[in-house]
């Protein structure tokens, strides 16, 4: 159950786009389209922003999008806003019927 | 609206036990898989365990297998985590979260968490 690999930090200016990668193996990210992304602001509980690789829950801005290629999933945030500054975590279902999270990425706007 | 409220956290000595609870409301509790996720101070999220909607099957992270037990009482709309043989590395905020009616569903709702500190 090794954690998925995410960059520790990314940054961007308001209005720009950024992409956060999430790399796993064929036993998790590469094997299933059950990759989800969570946003966490300091001191708050995580919030689901992308599920099943590319789908947005109701109420989540369409500036958030997800994709996957092979063993790597990606979260793209377009039109960066100050409120997007947060930690972002990917998670994937695994062959063992368990879950694994990425190490998290701190986004600075 | 969906509400998840954790309780039971606190300061506990290494080797001792603690039981966390999560009170659910605003949805049909017995229809959903439920999970526990933890976050050590200043660290990332770590999945701990999940339980099926009926409570018949449970899965655990290797780091807690054999020490922690997840359970639920659908009549009381409550989720539990029994933590035994606690270690310093179990110190974390523990969140309960609601999945869907199947194992690979996303965690769409989270509680605010309860802090467990393991220290002598």
mmCIF file of N, CA and C in Angstrom, chain A residues 1 34 36 38 40 43-48 50-52 87 89 93 96-104, chain B residues 35 37 39 43-47 50 59-63 95 100 102-108 110-112:
data_model
loop_
_atom_site.group_PDB
_atom_site.id
_atom_site.type_symbol
_atom_site.label_atom_id
_atom_site.label_comp_id
_atom_site.label_asym_id
_atom_site.label_seq_id
_atom_site.Cartn_x
_atom_site.Cartn_y
_atom_site.Cartn_z
ATOM 1 N N UNK A 1 0.817 -1.206 0.000
ATOM 2 C CA UNK A 1 0.000 0.000 0.000
ATOM 3 C C UNK A 1 0.853 1.258 0.000
ATOM 4 N N UNK A 34 -11.240 4.609 -10.948
ATOM 5 C CA UNK A 34 -11.781 5.049 -9.659
ATOM 6 C C UNK A 34 -10.728 5.893 -8.961
ATOM 7 N N UNK A 36 -10.029 9.615 -7.489
ATOM 8 C CA UNK A 36 -10.772 10.771 -6.994
ATOM 9 C C UNK A 36 -9.793 11.825 -6.500
ATOM 10 N N UNK A 38 -9.362 15.371 -3.961
ATOM 11 C CA UNK A 38 -9.915 16.116 -2.834
ATOM 12 C C UNK A 38 -9.129 17.396 -2.639
ATOM 13 N N UNK A 40 -8.310 20.388 0.216
ATOM 14 C CA UNK A 40 -8.352 20.641 1.657
ATOM 15 C C UNK A 40 -7.743 21.990 1.990
ATOM 16 N N UNK A 43 -7.028 23.552 8.200
ATOM 17 C CA UNK A 43 -7.943 23.397 9.317
ATOM 18 C C UNK A 43 -9.320 22.891 8.956
ATOM 19 N N UNK A 44 -9.509 22.540 7.704
ATOM 20 C CA UNK A 44 -10.821 22.083 7.246
ATOM 21 C C UNK A 44 -10.773 20.619 6.825
ATOM 22 N N UNK A 45 -11.954 20.016 6.719
ATOM 23 C CA UNK A 45 -12.045 18.647 6.212
ATOM 24 C C UNK A 45 -11.862 18.654 4.699
ATOM 25 N N UNK A 46 -11.363 17.577 4.146
ATOM 26 C CA UNK A 46 -11.249 17.484 2.687
ATOM 27 C C UNK A 46 -12.614 17.575 2.013
ATOM 28 N N UNK A 47 -12.582 18.025 0.759
ATOM 29 C CA UNK A 47 -13.795 18.154 -0.055
ATOM 30 C C UNK A 47 -13.558 17.465 -1.386
ATOM 31 N N UNK A 48 -14.495 16.649 -1.802
ATOM 32 C CA UNK A 48 -14.393 15.949 -3.088
ATOM 33 C C UNK A 48 -14.579 16.949 -4.222
ATOM 34 N N UNK A 50 -13.274 15.961 -7.745
ATOM 35 C CA UNK A 50 -13.321 15.154 -8.958
ATOM 36 C C UNK A 50 -13.491 13.697 -8.536
ATOM 37 N N UNK A 51 -14.399 12.975 -9.190
ATOM 38 C CA UNK A 51 -14.529 11.546 -8.905
ATOM 39 C C UNK A 51 -14.511 10.752 -10.209
ATOM 40 N N UNK A 52 -14.122 9.503 -10.083
ATOM 41 C CA UNK A 52 -14.049 8.613 -11.250
ATOM 42 C C UNK A 52 -13.270 9.275 -12.391
ATOM 43 N N UNK A 87 -4.437 22.397 -0.247
ATOM 44 C CA UNK A 87 -3.765 21.123 -0.502
ATOM 45 C C UNK A 87 -4.698 20.239 -1.325
ATOM 46 N N UNK A 89 -5.293 16.260 -2.879
ATOM 47 C CA UNK A 89 -4.950 14.848 -2.725
ATOM 48 C C UNK A 89 -5.681 14.014 -3.769
ATOM 49 N N UNK A 93 -8.718 3.508 -5.911
ATOM 50 C CA UNK A 93 -9.092 2.164 -5.490
ATOM 51 C C UNK A 93 -7.962 1.235 -5.914
ATOM 52 N N UNK A 96 -6.442 -4.681 -4.183
ATOM 53 C CA UNK A 96 -6.734 -5.343 -2.905
ATOM 54 C C UNK A 96 -8.063 -4.918 -2.305
ATOM 55 N N UNK A 97 -8.838 -4.151 -3.086
ATOM 56 C CA UNK A 97 -10.128 -3.623 -2.609
ATOM 57 C C UNK A 97 -9.945 -2.629 -1.481
ATOM 58 N N UNK A 98 -8.782 -2.000 -1.438
ATOM 59 C CA UNK A 98 -8.512 -0.963 -0.451
ATOM 60 C C UNK A 98 -8.345 0.368 -1.179
ATOM 61 N N UNK A 99 -8.000 1.386 -0.427
ATOM 62 C CA UNK A 99 -7.788 2.706 -0.997
ATOM 63 C C UNK A 99 -6.363 3.173 -0.686
ATOM 64 N N UNK A 100 -5.853 4.017 -1.558
ATOM 65 C CA UNK A 100 -4.563 4.632 -1.307
ATOM 66 C C UNK A 100 -4.642 6.100 -1.715
ATOM 67 N N UNK A 101 -4.061 6.944 -0.889
ATOM 68 C CA UNK A 101 -4.018 8.379 -1.182
ATOM 69 C C UNK A 101 -2.635 8.762 -1.704
ATOM 70 N N UNK A 102 -2.595 9.881 -2.407
ATOM 71 C CA UNK A 102 -1.323 10.491 -2.749
ATOM 72 C C UNK A 102 -0.799 11.269 -1.563
ATOM 73 N N UNK A 103 0.461 11.677 -1.653
ATOM 74 C CA UNK A 103 1.083 12.391 -0.553
ATOM 75 C C UNK A 103 0.593 13.828 -0.392
ATOM 76 N N UNK A 104 -0.130 14.317 -1.387
ATOM 77 C CA UNK A 104 -0.667 15.673 -1.312
ATOM 78 C C UNK A 104 0.206 16.694 -2.022
ATOM 79 N N UNK B 35 -16.184 5.059 5.778
ATOM 80 C CA UNK B 35 -14.728 4.944 5.894
ATOM 81 C C UNK B 35 -14.193 5.780 7.049
ATOM 82 N N UNK B 37 -10.544 7.847 7.724
ATOM 83 C CA UNK B 37 -9.313 8.360 7.139
ATOM 84 C C UNK B 37 -8.638 9.195 8.219
ATOM 85 N N UNK B 39 -5.190 11.831 9.449
ATOM 86 C CA UNK B 39 -4.195 12.794 8.987
ATOM 87 C C UNK B 39 -3.322 13.186 10.168
ATOM 88 N N UNK B 43 0.792 16.358 8.056
ATOM 89 C CA UNK B 43 1.017 15.328 7.039
ATOM 90 C C UNK B 43 -0.193 15.158 6.136
ATOM 91 N N UNK B 44 -0.104 14.204 5.223
ATOM 92 C CA UNK B 44 -1.165 13.961 4.270
ATOM 93 C C UNK B 44 -2.233 13.011 4.793
ATOM 94 N N UNK B 45 -3.208 12.760 3.929
ATOM 95 C CA UNK B 45 -4.299 11.865 4.275
ATOM 96 C C UNK B 45 -3.858 10.416 4.159
ATOM 97 N N UNK B 46 -4.349 9.594 5.061
ATOM 98 C CA UNK B 46 -4.081 8.154 5.021
ATOM 99 C C UNK B 46 -5.396 7.419 5.214
ATOM 100 N N UNK B 47 -5.760 6.591 4.245
ATOM 101 C CA UNK B 47 -6.946 5.771 4.396
ATOM 102 C C UNK B 47 -6.687 4.729 5.482
ATOM 103 N N UNK B 50 -12.569 0.765 5.713
ATOM 104 C CA UNK B 50 -13.942 0.991 5.325
ATOM 105 C C UNK B 50 -14.778 -0.251 5.614
ATOM 106 N N UNK B 59 -12.387 -3.655 5.477
ATOM 107 C CA UNK B 59 -11.036 -3.635 4.923
ATOM 108 C C UNK B 59 -10.198 -2.648 5.737
ATOM 109 N N UNK B 60 -8.889 -2.973 5.831
ATOM 110 C CA UNK B 60 -8.000 -2.163 6.658
ATOM 111 C C UNK B 60 -6.691 -1.873 5.941
ATOM 112 N N UNK B 61 -6.101 -0.729 6.262
ATOM 113 C CA UNK B 61 -4.740 -0.450 5.838
ATOM 114 C C UNK B 61 -3.795 -1.370 6.598
ATOM 115 N N UNK B 62 -2.689 -1.725 5.974
ATOM 116 C CA UNK B 62 -1.715 -2.603 6.616
ATOM 117 C C UNK B 62 -1.230 -2.020 7.941
ATOM 118 N N UNK B 63 -1.154 -0.696 8.023
ATOM 119 C CA UNK B 63 -0.605 -0.036 9.206
ATOM 120 C C UNK B 63 -1.475 -0.220 10.448
ATOM 121 N N UNK B 95 -10.969 11.247 10.546
ATOM 122 C CA UNK B 95 -12.191 11.667 9.870
ATOM 123 C C UNK B 95 -13.044 10.441 9.533
ATOM 124 N N UNK B 100 -20.272 5.522 -1.182
ATOM 125 C CA UNK B 100 -21.526 5.271 -1.904
ATOM 126 C C UNK B 100 -21.966 3.855 -1.551
ATOM 127 N N UNK B 102 -21.190 1.207 -2.954
ATOM 128 C CA UNK B 102 -20.259 0.215 -3.478
ATOM 129 C C UNK B 102 -18.847 0.611 -3.054
ATOM 130 N N UNK B 103 -17.925 -0.323 -3.159
ATOM 131 C CA UNK B 103 -16.622 -0.142 -2.526
ATOM 132 C C UNK B 103 -15.770 0.949 -3.168
ATOM 133 N N UNK B 104 -15.922 1.168 -4.465
ATOM 134 C CA UNK B 104 -15.002 2.089 -5.137
ATOM 135 C C UNK B 104 -15.574 3.489 -5.287
ATOM 136 N N UNK B 105 -16.659 3.772 -4.607
ATOM 137 C CA UNK B 105 -17.252 5.099 -4.682
ATOM 138 C C UNK B 105 -16.414 6.147 -3.978
ATOM 139 N N UNK B 106 -16.518 7.383 -4.401
ATOM 140 C CA UNK B 106 -15.763 8.473 -3.778
ATOM 141 C C UNK B 106 -16.328 8.829 -2.406
ATOM 142 N N UNK B 107 -15.523 9.528 -1.637
ATOM 143 C CA UNK B 107 -15.942 9.976 -0.307
ATOM 144 C C UNK B 107 -16.529 11.375 -0.449
ATOM 145 N N UNK B 108 -17.826 11.437 -0.574
ATOM 146 C CA UNK B 108 -18.476 12.696 -0.887
ATOM 147 C C UNK B 108 -18.764 13.590 0.296
ATOM 148 N N UNK B 110 -17.568 14.359 4.488
ATOM 149 C CA UNK B 110 -16.603 14.126 5.556
ATOM 150 C C UNK B 110 -17.062 14.847 6.821
ATOM 151 N N UNK B 111 -16.714 14.256 7.975
ATOM 152 C CA UNK B 111 -16.911 14.963 9.222
ATOM 153 C C UNK B 111 -15.785 15.956 9.434
ATOM 154 N N UNK B 112 -15.826 16.645 10.556
ATOM 155 C CA UNK B 112 -14.790 17.630 10.864
ATOM 156 C C UNK B 112 -13.579 17.025 11.552
#
